[in-house]
Short mmCIF file of N, CA and C in Angstrom, two decimals:
data_model
loop_
_atom_site.label_atom_id
_atom_site.label_comp_id
_atom_site.label_asym_id
_atom_site.label_seq_id
_atom_site.Cartn_x
_atom_site.Cartn_y
_atom_site.Cartn_z
N MET Q 1 -57.09 -22.69 11.73
CA MET Q 1 -55.45 -21.67 12.96
C MET Q 1 -55.58 -23.41 13.04
N ASP Q 2 -53.88 -24.42 13.09
CA ASP Q 2 -53.86 -25.34 13.31
C ASP Q 2 -53.70 -26.01 15.23
N ARG Q 3 -53.29 -27.21 14.99
CA ARG Q 3 -53.38 -27.76 16.54
C ARG Q 3 -52.01 -26.62 17.19
N LYS Q 4 -50.79 -26.82 16.74
CA LYS Q 4 -50.30 -25.85 17.59
C LYS Q 4 -50.28 -24.03 18.03
N GLN Q 5 -51.75 -23.29 16.97
CA GLN Q 5 -51.67 -22.56 17.44
C GLN Q 5 -52.42 -22.10 18.01
N ILE Q 6 -53.72 -23.53 18.08
CA ILE Q 6 -54.94 -22.86 19.11
C ILE Q 6 -54.63 -23.70 20.80
N ILE Q 7 -53.18 -24.34 20.51
CA ILE Q 7 -53.05 -24.64 22.31
C ILE Q 7 -52.26 -23.43 22.68
N HIS Q 8 -51.58 -22.79 21.74
CA HIS Q 8 -51.24 -21.70 22.28
C HIS Q 8 -52.19 -20.91 23.10
N GLU Q 9 -52.69 -20.33 21.67
CA GLU Q 9 -53.54 -19.61 21.87
C GLU Q 9 -54.36 -19.45 22.85
N LEU Q 10 -54.95 -20.59 23.49
CA LEU Q 10 -55.52 -21.23 24.46
C LEU Q 10 -54.62 -20.96 26.06
N VAL Q 11 -53.11 -21.18 26.36
CA VAL Q 11 -52.45 -20.85 27.31
C VAL Q 11 -52.52 -19.74 27.24
N MET Q 12 -52.39 -19.12 26.49
CA MET Q 12 -52.46 -16.95 26.53
C MET Q 12 -53.05 -16.77 27.58
N LEU Q 13 -54.17 -16.92 26.55
CA LEU Q 13 -55.32 -16.93 27.92
C LEU Q 13 -55.24 -17.44 29.12
N ILE Q 14 -55.00 -18.35 29.61
CA ILE Q 14 -55.18 -18.27 30.74
C ILE Q 14 -54.27 -18.09 31.70
N LEU Q 15 -53.62 -17.64 30.85
CA LEU Q 15 -52.13 -16.98 31.83
C LEU Q 15 -53.14 -15.86 32.16
N LYS Q 16 -53.46 -14.63 30.84
CA LYS Q 16 -53.29 -13.64 31.20
C LYS Q 16 -54.33 -13.42 32.09
N ASN Q 17 -55.72 -14.90 32.13
CA ASN Q 17 -56.17 -14.43 33.52
C ASN Q 17 -55.63 -14.60 34.44
N MET Q 18 -54.78 -15.07 34.74
CA MET Q 18 -54.28 -15.09 36.26
C MET Q 18 -53.09 -14.12 36.36
N ASP Q 19 -53.02 -14.07 38.16
CA ASP Q 19 -52.19 -12.38 38.33
C ASP Q 19 -51.07 -13.36 39.04
N LEU Q 20 -49.93 -12.31 37.77
CA LEU Q 20 -48.99 -13.77 38.18
C LEU Q 20 -48.09 -11.91 38.40
N SER Q 21 -48.75 -11.45 38.76
CA SER Q 21 -48.03 -10.63 38.99
C SER Q 21 -46.05 -10.49 40.06
N ASP Q 22 -47.01 -11.36 41.20
CA ASP Q 22 -45.90 -11.73 42.24
C ASP Q 22 -45.09 -13.15 41.14
N LYS Q 23 -44.61 -13.69 40.08
CA LYS Q 23 -44.03 -14.52 39.80
C LYS Q 23 -42.95 -13.23 38.91
N SER Q 24 -42.08 -14.42 38.86
CA SER Q 24 -40.36 -14.32 39.03
C SER Q 24 -40.76 -14.82 37.31
N SER Q 25 -40.44 -14.48 36.25
CA SER Q 25 -39.97 -14.27 34.40
C SER Q 25 -39.52 -16.32 34.84
N GLU Q 26 -38.38 -16.82 35.00
CA GLU Q 26 -38.60 -17.80 35.04
C GLU Q 26 -40.08 -18.49 35.34
N GLU Q 27 -40.23 -18.44 37.20
CA GLU Q 27 -42.10 -18.85 37.04
C GLU Q 27 -42.74 -18.57 36.16
N ILE Q 28 -43.26 -17.62 35.82
CA ILE Q 28 -44.02 -17.45 34.04
C ILE Q 28 -43.61 -18.23 33.64
N VAL Q 29 -42.66 -18.34 32.63
CA VAL Q 29 -42.12 -19.46 32.23
C VAL Q 29 -42.78 -20.90 32.37
N ASP Q 30 -41.80 -21.10 33.53
CA ASP Q 30 -43.06 -23.15 33.64
C ASP Q 30 -44.01 -22.64 33.98
N LEU Q 31 -44.47 -21.94 34.58
CA LEU Q 31 -45.94 -22.42 34.42
C LEU Q 31 -46.62 -21.84 32.75
N TYR Q 32 -46.53 -21.50 31.78
CA TYR Q 32 -46.55 -21.30 30.38
C TYR Q 32 -46.07 -23.15 29.91
N PHE Q 33 -44.67 -24.19 30.41
CA PHE Q 33 -44.92 -25.08 29.57
C PHE Q 33 -46.10 -25.87 30.17
N LYS Q 34 -45.32 -25.41 31.95
CA LYS Q 34 -47.06 -26.49 32.97
C LYS Q 34 -48.74 -26.73 31.94
N LYS Q 35 -49.02 -25.48 31.70
CA LYS Q 35 -50.01 -24.92 31.48
C LYS Q 35 -50.44 -25.37 29.94
N THR Q 36 -49.78 -25.49 28.98
CA THR Q 36 -49.48 -25.37 27.60
C THR Q 36 -49.63 -27.10 27.84
N ALA Q 37 -48.46 -28.08 28.99
CA ALA Q 37 -49.09 -29.72 28.36
C ALA Q 37 -50.33 -30.14 29.38
N GLU Q 38 -50.67 -29.54 29.94
CA GLU Q 38 -52.88 -29.71 30.90
C GLU Q 38 -53.12 -28.98 29.42
N VAL Q 39 -52.89 -28.66 28.21
CA VAL Q 39 -53.34 -27.61 28.09
C VAL Q 39 -54.19 -28.73 26.11
N LYS Q 40 -52.74 -29.48 26.10
CA LYS Q 40 -52.67 -30.67 25.15
C LYS Q 40 -53.21 -31.88 25.42
N ALA Q 41 -52.75 -31.99 26.79
CA ALA Q 41 -53.65 -33.39 27.37
C ALA Q 41 -54.96 -33.09 26.86
N GLU Q 42 -56.21 -31.94 27.72
CA GLU Q 42 -57.34 -31.94 27.03
C GLU Q 42 -56.89 -32.42 26.07
N TYR Q 43 -56.33 -31.38 24.86
CA TYR Q 43 -57.16 -31.18 23.25
C TYR Q 43 -57.01 -32.93 22.97
N SER Q 44 -55.73 -33.82 23.46
CA SER Q 44 -56.18 -34.72 22.31
C SER Q 44 -57.28 -35.44 23.33
N LYS Q 45 -56.97 -36.02 24.94
CA LYS Q 45 -57.69 -36.32 25.15
C LYS Q 45 -59.62 -35.72 24.33
N LYS Q 46 -60.07 -34.40 24.33
CA LYS Q 46 -61.52 -34.24 23.71
C LYS Q 46 -60.90 -34.98 22.01
N HIS Q 47 -60.65 -34.77 21.44
CA HIS Q 47 -59.92 -35.39 20.57
C HIS Q 47 -60.57 -37.00 19.66
N ARG Q 48 -59.31 -37.29 20.30
CA ARG Q 48 -60.60 -38.69 21.88
C ARG Q 48 -61.84 -38.83 21.46
N GLU Q 49 -62.18 -38.42 21.95
CA GLU Q 49 -63.43 -38.63 23.13
C GLU Q 49 -64.75 -38.60 21.41
N ASN Q 50 -64.36 -37.35 20.46
CA ASN Q 50 -64.48 -37.12 19.68
C ASN Q 50 -64.36 -38.28 18.42
N VAL Q 51 -64.09 -38.31 17.51
CA VAL Q 51 -63.12 -38.93 16.99
C VAL Q 51 -64.21 -40.13 16.44
N ASN Q 52 -64.15 -40.41 15.42
CA ASN Q 52 -65.04 -41.14 15.01
C ASN Q 52 -65.05 -42.43 15.05
N TRP Q 53 -64.19 -43.89 15.13
CA TRP Q 53 -63.65 -44.40 15.08
C TRP Q 53 -63.60 -46.07 14.34
N GLU Q 54 -65.70 -45.38 13.89
CA GLU Q 54 -66.07 -46.62 13.43
C GLU Q 54 -65.76 -46.61 11.82
N TYR Q 55 -65.54 -47.61 11.29
CA TYR Q 55 -65.25 -47.61 9.50
C TYR Q 55 -66.49 -47.44 8.88
#
């Protein structure tokens, strides 16, 4: 799996575990993009922390 697929799967798991019954389609799409941005930021942060920058 590449980075894009991993992020998508994580976001879908997050949304699956949320109660979206009171949300409109537009709100769910907005939530998807918001969560995607949050997961990307966290993924990048964790990647930077785990990269060995010494050569």
